[in-house]
Tab-separated table of C-alpha atoms in Angstrom:
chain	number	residue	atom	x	y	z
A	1	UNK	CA	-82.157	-53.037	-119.800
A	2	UNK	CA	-82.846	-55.984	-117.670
A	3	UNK	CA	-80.531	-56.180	-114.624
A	4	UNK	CA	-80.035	-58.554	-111.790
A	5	UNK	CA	-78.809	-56.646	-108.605
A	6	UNK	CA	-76.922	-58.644	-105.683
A	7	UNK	CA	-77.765	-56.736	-102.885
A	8	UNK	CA	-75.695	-57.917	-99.956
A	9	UNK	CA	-77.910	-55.299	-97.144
A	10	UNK	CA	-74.278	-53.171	-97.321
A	11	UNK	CA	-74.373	-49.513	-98.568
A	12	UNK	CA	-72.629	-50.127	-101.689
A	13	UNK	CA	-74.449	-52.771	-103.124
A	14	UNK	CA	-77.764	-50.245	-102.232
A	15	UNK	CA	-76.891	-47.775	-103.831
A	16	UNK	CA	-75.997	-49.554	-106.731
A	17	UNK	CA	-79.014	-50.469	-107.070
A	18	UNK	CA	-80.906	-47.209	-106.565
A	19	UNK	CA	-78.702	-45.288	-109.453
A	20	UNK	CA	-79.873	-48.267	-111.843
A	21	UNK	CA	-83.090	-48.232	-110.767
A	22	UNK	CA	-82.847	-43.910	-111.198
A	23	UNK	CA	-81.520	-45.053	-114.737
A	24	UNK	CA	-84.336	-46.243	-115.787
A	25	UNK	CA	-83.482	-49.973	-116.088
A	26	UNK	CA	-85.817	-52.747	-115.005
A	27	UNK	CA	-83.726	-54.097	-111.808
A	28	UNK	CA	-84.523	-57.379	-109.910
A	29	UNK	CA	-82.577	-57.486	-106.532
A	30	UNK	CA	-81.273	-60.970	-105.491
A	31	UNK	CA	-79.977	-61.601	-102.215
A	32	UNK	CA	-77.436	-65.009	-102.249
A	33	UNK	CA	-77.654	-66.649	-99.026
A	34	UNK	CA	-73.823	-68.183	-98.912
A	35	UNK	CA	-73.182	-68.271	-95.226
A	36	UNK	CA	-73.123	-71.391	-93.331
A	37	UNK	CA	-75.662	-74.644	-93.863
A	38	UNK	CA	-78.078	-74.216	-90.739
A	39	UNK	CA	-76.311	-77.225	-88.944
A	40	UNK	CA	-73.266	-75.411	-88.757
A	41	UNK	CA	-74.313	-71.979	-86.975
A	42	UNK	CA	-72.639	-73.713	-83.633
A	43	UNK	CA	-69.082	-72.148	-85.275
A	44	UNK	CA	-69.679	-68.856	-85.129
A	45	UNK	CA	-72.318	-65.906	-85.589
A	46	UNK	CA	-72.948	-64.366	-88.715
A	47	UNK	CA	-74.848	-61.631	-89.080
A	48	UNK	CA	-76.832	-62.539	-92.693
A	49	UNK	CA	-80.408	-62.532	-91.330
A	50	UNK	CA	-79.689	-58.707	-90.251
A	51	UNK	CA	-78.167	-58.430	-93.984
A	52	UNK	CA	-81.491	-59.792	-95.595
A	53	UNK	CA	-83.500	-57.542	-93.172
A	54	UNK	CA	-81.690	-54.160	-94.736
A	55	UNK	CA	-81.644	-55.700	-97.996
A	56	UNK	CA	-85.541	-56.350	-98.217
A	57	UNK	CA	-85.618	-52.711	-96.286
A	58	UNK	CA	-84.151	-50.978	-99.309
A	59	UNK	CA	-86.177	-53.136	-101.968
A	60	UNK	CA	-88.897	-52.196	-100.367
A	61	UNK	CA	-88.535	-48.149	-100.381
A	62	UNK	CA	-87.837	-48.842	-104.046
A	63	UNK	CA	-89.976	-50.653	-104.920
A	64	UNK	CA	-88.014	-53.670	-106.494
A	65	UNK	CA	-88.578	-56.920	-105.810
A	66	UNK	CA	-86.437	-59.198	-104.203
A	67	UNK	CA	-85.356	-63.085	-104.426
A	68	UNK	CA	-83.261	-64.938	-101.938
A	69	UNK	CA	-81.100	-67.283	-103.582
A	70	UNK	CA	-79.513	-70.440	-101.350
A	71	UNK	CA	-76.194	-70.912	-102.546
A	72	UNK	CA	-74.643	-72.531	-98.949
A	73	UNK	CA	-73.619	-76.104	-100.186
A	74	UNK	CA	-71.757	-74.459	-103.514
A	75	UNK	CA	-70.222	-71.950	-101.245
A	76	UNK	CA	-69.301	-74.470	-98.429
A	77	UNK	CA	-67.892	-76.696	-101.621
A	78	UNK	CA	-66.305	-74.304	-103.318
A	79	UNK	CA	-64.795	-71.612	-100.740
A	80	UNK	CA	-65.370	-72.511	-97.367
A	81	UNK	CA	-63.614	-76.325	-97.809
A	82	UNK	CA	-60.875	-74.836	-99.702
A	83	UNK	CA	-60.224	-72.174	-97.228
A	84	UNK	CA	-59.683	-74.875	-94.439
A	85	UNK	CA	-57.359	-76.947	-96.422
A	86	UNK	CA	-54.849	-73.393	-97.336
A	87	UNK	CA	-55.265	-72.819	-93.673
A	88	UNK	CA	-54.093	-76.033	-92.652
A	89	UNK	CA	-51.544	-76.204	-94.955
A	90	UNK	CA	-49.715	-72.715	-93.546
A	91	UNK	CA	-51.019	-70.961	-96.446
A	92	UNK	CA	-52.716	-67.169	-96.753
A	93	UNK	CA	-55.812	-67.810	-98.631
A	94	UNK	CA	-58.288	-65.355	-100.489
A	95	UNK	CA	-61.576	-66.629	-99.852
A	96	UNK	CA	-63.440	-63.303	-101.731
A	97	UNK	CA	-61.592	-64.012	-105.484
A	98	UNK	CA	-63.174	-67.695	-105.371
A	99	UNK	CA	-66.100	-66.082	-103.632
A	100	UNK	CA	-66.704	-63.440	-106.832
A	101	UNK	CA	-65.504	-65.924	-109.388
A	102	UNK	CA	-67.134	-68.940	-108.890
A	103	UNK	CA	-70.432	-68.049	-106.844
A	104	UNK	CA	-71.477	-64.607	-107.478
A	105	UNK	CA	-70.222	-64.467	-110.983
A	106	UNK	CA	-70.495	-68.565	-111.043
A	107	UNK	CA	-72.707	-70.451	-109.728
A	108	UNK	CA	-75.502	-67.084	-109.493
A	109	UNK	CA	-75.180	-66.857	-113.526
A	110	UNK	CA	-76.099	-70.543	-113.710
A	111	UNK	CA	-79.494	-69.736	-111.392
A	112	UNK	CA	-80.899	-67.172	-113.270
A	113	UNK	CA	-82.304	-66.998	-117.114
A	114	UNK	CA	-80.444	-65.163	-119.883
A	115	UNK	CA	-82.794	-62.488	-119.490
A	116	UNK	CA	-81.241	-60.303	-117.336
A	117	UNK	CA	-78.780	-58.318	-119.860
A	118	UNK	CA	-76.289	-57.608	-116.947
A	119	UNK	CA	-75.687	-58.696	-113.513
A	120	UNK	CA	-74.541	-55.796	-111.299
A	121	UNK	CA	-73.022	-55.656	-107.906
A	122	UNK	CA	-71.755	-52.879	-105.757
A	123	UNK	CA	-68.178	-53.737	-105.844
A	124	UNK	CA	-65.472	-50.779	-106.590
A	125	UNK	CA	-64.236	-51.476	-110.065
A	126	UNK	CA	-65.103	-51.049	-113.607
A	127	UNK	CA	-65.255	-52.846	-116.917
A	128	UNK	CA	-64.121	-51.559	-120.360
A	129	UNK	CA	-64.556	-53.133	-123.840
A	130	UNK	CA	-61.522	-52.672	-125.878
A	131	UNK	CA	-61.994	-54.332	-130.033
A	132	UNK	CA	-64.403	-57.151	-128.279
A	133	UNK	CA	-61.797	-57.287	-125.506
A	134	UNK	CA	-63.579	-57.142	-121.796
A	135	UNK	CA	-61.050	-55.466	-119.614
A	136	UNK	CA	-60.908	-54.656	-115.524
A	137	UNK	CA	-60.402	-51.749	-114.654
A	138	UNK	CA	-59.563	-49.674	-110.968
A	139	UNK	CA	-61.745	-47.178	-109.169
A	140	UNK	CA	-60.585	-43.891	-108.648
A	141	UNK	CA	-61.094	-44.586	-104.856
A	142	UNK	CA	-57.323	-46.301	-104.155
A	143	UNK	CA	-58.345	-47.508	-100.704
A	144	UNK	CA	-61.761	-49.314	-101.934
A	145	UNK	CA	-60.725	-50.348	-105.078
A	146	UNK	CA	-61.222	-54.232	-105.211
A	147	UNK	CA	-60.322	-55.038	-108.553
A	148	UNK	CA	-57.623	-57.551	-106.642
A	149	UNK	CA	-60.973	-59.570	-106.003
A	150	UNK	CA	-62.400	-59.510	-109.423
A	151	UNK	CA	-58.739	-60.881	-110.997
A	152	UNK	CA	-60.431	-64.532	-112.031
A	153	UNK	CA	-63.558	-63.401	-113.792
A	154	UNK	CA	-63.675	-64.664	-117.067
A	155	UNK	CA	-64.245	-63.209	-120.365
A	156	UNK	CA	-67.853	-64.417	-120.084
A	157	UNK	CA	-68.041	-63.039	-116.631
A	158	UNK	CA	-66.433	-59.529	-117.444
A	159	UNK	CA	-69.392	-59.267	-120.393
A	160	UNK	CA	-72.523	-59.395	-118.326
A	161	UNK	CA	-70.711	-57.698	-115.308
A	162	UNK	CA	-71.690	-54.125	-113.975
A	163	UNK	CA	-70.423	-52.484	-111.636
A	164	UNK	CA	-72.745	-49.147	-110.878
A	165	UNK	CA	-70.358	-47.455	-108.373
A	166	UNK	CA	-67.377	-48.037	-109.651
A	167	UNK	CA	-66.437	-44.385	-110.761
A	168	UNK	CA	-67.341	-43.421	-107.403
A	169	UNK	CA	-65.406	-42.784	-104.224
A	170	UNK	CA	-66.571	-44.217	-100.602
A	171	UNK	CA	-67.624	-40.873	-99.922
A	172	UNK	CA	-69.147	-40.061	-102.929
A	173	UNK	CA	-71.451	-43.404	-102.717
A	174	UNK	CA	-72.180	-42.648	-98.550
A	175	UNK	CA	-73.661	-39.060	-99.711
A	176	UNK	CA	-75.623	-40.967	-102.620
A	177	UNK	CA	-77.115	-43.159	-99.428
A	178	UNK	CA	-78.043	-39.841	-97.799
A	179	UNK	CA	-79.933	-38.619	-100.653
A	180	UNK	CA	-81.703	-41.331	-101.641
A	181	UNK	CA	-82.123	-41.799	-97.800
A	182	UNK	CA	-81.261	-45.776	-97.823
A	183	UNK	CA	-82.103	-47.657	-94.480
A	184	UNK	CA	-78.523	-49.131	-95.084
A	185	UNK	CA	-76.948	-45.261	-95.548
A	186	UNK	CA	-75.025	-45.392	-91.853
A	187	UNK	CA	-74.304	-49.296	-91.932
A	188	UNK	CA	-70.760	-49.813	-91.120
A	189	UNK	CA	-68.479	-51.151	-93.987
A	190	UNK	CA	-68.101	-55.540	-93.219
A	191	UNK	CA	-65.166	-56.547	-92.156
A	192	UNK	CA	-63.921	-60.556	-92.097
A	193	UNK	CA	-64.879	-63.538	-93.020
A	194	UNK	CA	-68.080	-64.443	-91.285
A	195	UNK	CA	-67.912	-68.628	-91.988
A	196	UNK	CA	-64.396	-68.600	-89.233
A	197	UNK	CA	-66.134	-67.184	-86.533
């Protein structure tokens, strides 16, 4: 099967992509460059060029190639803007479900071709199909679950989704980095949202 990886330099989405790749499937690794428009780096650090460097790091010890997508003005349009605007109205927002919904199940569909079969991440959840029914379902890891996040994907999204880890716990998928000895194995878990500084 034909599979296109986003590979976000963390552990999980790395070893995601090594048990597909240990599968047998034919896995192109795509790293989507959403932080902020160069112009805008005076806000606040974000650490996505150290990302890319683990990322290309673990495509290159196996041997899959890699593509950086630019996705900063739909991100910026889509998340970032609304983000402000909840903020400034005295509202909680939750930048990730737009984030997974409408750029790395949205706008990322729209950038590749239909021949990638699947398009896998290393998030903790699964997907079932029930009488041509695509269903959501939880990890067995309670505290990494993050099915919360994946709540807007569509029908269409749900059918090309994969989600390699997802019958994994956190430790299960940090001894998978050991063995397959990922430069990305003792990277600490991200925390925040980098665009707020």
């Amino acid at each position: 099967m034909k599979i296109a990886v986003l590979l976000s330099g963390g552990v999980d989405s790395s070893v995601a992509l090594s048990l597909l790749k240990d599968q047998g499937h034919q896995v192109t690794a795509f790293y989507l460059k959403i932080w902020l428009q160069d112009e805008f780096s005076f806000l606040g650090e974000c650490p996505w060029e150290e990302d890319l460097k683990y990322a290309r790091g673990v495509c290159e010890q196996t041997k899959v190639p890699l593509e950086v997508i630019p996705l900063q003005t739909e991100y910026w349009d889509n998340v970032v803007s609304y983000t402000i605007e909840e903020i400034k109205e005295g509202r909680t927002p939750n930048p990730d479900i737009f984030c997974n919904s409408l750029i790395k199940f949205g706008e990322f569909y729209e950038k590749i071709d239909n021949s990638f079969e699947k398009i896998a991440s290393g998030h903790y959840a699964r997907v079932e199909k029930i009488d041509r029914k695509y269903y959501l379902k939880t990890s067995p890891d309670p505290i990494k679950d993050q099915t919360y996040f994946l709540a807007y994907l569509t029908q269409r999204q749900l059918s090309r989704a994969l989600f390699p880890i997802g019958n994994f716990k956190k430790t299960e998928v940090r001894r998978l980095a050991e063995k397959y000895d990922l430069p990305t194995m003792a990277r600490r878990d991200s925390q925040g949202i980098c665009f707020l500084g």
